[in-house]
Amino acid sequence: MTNHNPFQTPPREEAEAYLRRGNVYFERSEYDQAIAEYSRAIALQPDLTEAYCQRGLAYGSKGDHDQAIKDYSQAIALQPDAAEAYNNRGVAYRLKGDHEQAIEDYSQAIAMHRYRSQTPPDQLQPDVSKLELEHALEGWGEGWGRRGGGAGGA
């Protein structure tokens, strides 16, 4: 028989509390504090996909797109049907200037959305993924990736 402390918070609940606290810091644009809270959540619950996605958003907001991509990739590894992680990773790739990878990720997010909704494609309302894909394609046509350094803003 193991000793169980009735006053000890289970790791998942504690991790989710850190996640929520990180979200508050994120909303206040305090990205370093948000990253620290998301990292605490991940340390307690390494399979908490949302913590990786949120930490990726915080890193991306700081301009650290490489770290954001790592977090989104980890979220996808944990939950292969995480359409939001594909979409967000696509944004990070686009901001880095890797438009081919961005288009792949946007396309994956769109396909997942369509599969989950089981709505005929001609009846789908535009979503963030589709709008981001259109933006990436529009930018590519204007020469993104062919100029030296130009990735543009979000």
Coordinates of C-alpha atoms in Angstrom, one line a residue:
M1 CA 0.0 0.0 0.0
T2 CA 1.4 3.4 -0.9
N3 CA 1.1 6.5 1.2
H4 CA -1.2 9.0 -0.5
N5 CA -1.3 12.5 0.8
P6 CA -4.9 13.8 0.4
F7 CA -3.6 17.3 0.3
Q8 CA -1.1 16.7 -2.5
T9 CA -2.3 17.9 -6.0
P10 CA -2.1 15.3 -8.7
P11 CA 0.6 16.1 -11.3
R12 CA -1.9 16.5 -14.1
E13 CA -4.0 19.0 -12.2
E14 CA -0.8 20.9 -11.1
A15 CA 0.5 20.9 -14.7
E16 CA -2.9 22.3 -15.9
A17 CA -2.7 25.1 -13.2
Y18 CA 0.8 26.0 -14.6
L19 CA -0.6 26.0 -18.1
R20 CA -3.5 28.3 -17.1
R21 CA -1.0 30.7 -15.3
G22 CA 1.1 30.6 -18.4
N23 CA -1.9 31.6 -20.5
V24 CA -2.4 34.7 -18.2
Y25 CA 1.2 35.7 -18.7
F26 CA 0.9 35.2 -22.4
E27 CA -2.3 37.4 -22.6
R28 CA -0.3 40.1 -20.8
S29 CA 2.5 39.7 -23.4
E30 CA 4.9 38.5 -20.6
Y31 CA 6.3 35.8 -22.8
D32 CA 9.4 34.9 -20.7
Q33 CA 7.1 34.2 -17.7
A34 CA 4.6 32.4 -19.9
I35 CA 7.4 30.1 -21.2
A36 CA 8.6 29.4 -17.7
E37 CA 5.0 28.4 -16.6
Y38 CA 4.5 26.2 -19.7
S39 CA 7.9 24.6 -19.1
R40 CA 6.8 23.8 -15.5
A41 CA 3.6 22.2 -16.9
I42 CA 5.6 20.1 -19.3
A43 CA 8.1 19.0 -16.6
L44 CA 5.1 17.7 -14.6
Q45 CA 3.2 16.3 -17.5
P46 CA 5.4 15.7 -20.5
D47 CA 2.4 14.5 -22.6
L48 CA 0.4 17.8 -22.2
T49 CA 0.1 18.7 -25.9
E50 CA -1.5 22.1 -25.1
A51 CA 1.5 23.2 -23.1
Y52 CA 3.8 22.6 -26.1
C53 CA 1.4 24.5 -28.4
Q54 CA 1.1 27.4 -26.0
R55 CA 4.9 27.5 -25.3
G56 CA 5.4 27.5 -29.1
L57 CA 3.1 30.5 -29.4
A58 CA 5.1 32.3 -26.7
Y59 CA 8.4 31.6 -28.4
G60 CA 7.0 32.7 -31.7
S61 CA 5.8 35.9 -30.2
K62 CA 9.3 36.6 -29.1
G63 CA 10.6 35.9 -32.6
D64 CA 12.2 32.6 -31.7
H65 CA 10.6 30.6 -34.5
D66 CA 13.1 27.7 -34.3
Q67 CA 12.1 27.0 -30.8
A68 CA 8.4 27.4 -31.7
I69 CA 8.8 24.9 -34.4
K70 CA 10.4 22.4 -32.0
D71 CA 7.4 22.8 -29.6
Y72 CA 4.8 22.4 -32.3
S73 CA 6.7 19.4 -33.7
Q74 CA 6.6 17.8 -30.2
A75 CA 2.9 18.5 -29.9
I76 CA 2.4 16.8 -33.3
A77 CA 4.5 13.9 -32.2
L78 CA 2.2 13.5 -29.1
Q79 CA -1.0 14.1 -30.9
P80 CA -0.7 13.5 -34.7
D81 CA -4.2 15.0 -35.4
A82 CA -3.4 18.3 -33.7
A83 CA -4.5 20.6 -36.6
E84 CA -3.8 23.7 -34.6
A85 CA -0.2 22.6 -34.1
Y86 CA 0.3 22.1 -37.8
N87 CA -1.3 25.5 -38.5
N88 CA 0.9 27.3 -35.9
R89 CA 4.0 25.5 -37.1
G90 CA 3.1 26.6 -40.6
V91 CA 3.0 30.2 -39.4
A92 CA 6.5 29.8 -37.8
Y93 CA 7.9 28.3 -41.0
R94 CA 6.4 31.2 -43.0
L95 CA 7.9 33.8 -40.7
K96 CA 11.3 32.0 -41.1
G97 CA 10.9 32.2 -44.9
D98 CA 10.4 28.5 -45.4
H99 CA 7.3 28.8 -47.5
E100 CA 7.3 25.3 -48.9
Q101 CA 7.2 23.8 -45.4
A102 CA 4.6 26.3 -44.4
I103 CA 2.3 25.3 -47.2
E104 CA 2.7 21.6 -46.3
D105 CA 1.7 22.3 -42.7
Y106 CA -1.2 24.5 -43.7
S107 CA -2.4 21.9 -46.1
Q108 CA -2.2 19.2 -43.4
A109 CA -4.2 21.4 -41.0
I110 CA -6.8 22.0 -43.6
A111 CA -7.1 18.3 -44.4
M112 CA -7.5 17.5 -40.7
H113 CA -10.2 20.1 -40.3
R114 CA -12.1 18.8 -43.3
Y115 CA -11.8 15.2 -42.1
R116 CA -13.1 16.1 -38.6
S117 CA -15.9 18.3 -39.8
Q118 CA -17.0 15.8 -42.5
T119 CA -18.4 18.8 -44.3
P120 CA -18.1 18.8 -48.0
P121 CA -15.1 21.0 -49.0
D122 CA -17.3 23.4 -51.0
Q123 CA -19.4 24.1 -47.9
L124 CA -16.5 24.8 -45.5
Q125 CA -16.3 28.3 -44.0
P126 CA -12.8 29.8 -44.3
D127 CA -10.7 29.1 -41.3
V128 CA -7.4 30.4 -40.0
S129 CA -5.5 27.6 -41.8
K130 CA -7.0 28.4 -45.1
L131 CA -6.5 32.1 -44.7
E132 CA -2.9 31.5 -43.7
L133 CA -2.4 29.3 -46.7
E134 CA -3.8 31.9 -49.0
H135 CA -1.6 34.5 -47.5
A136 CA 1.5 32.3 -47.9
L137 CA 0.6 31.6 -51.5
E138 CA 0.0 35.2 -52.2
G139 CA 3.4 36.2 -50.6
W140 CA 5.2 33.4 -52.5
G141 CA 3.9 34.9 -55.7
E142 CA 5.2 38.3 -54.7
G143 CA 8.7 36.8 -54.3
W144 CA 9.0 35.6 -50.7
G145 CA 11.9 33.3 -50.4
R146 CA 13.6 34.9 -53.4
R147 CA 14.6 38.1 -51.7
G148 CA 17.3 38.2 -49.2
G149 CA 15.8 38.1 -45.7
G150 CA 12.2 39.1 -46.3
A151 CA 9.7 37.1 -44.3
G152 CA 7.4 39.9 -43.3
G153 CA 5.2 40.2 -40.2
A154 CA 2.3 38.1 -39.1

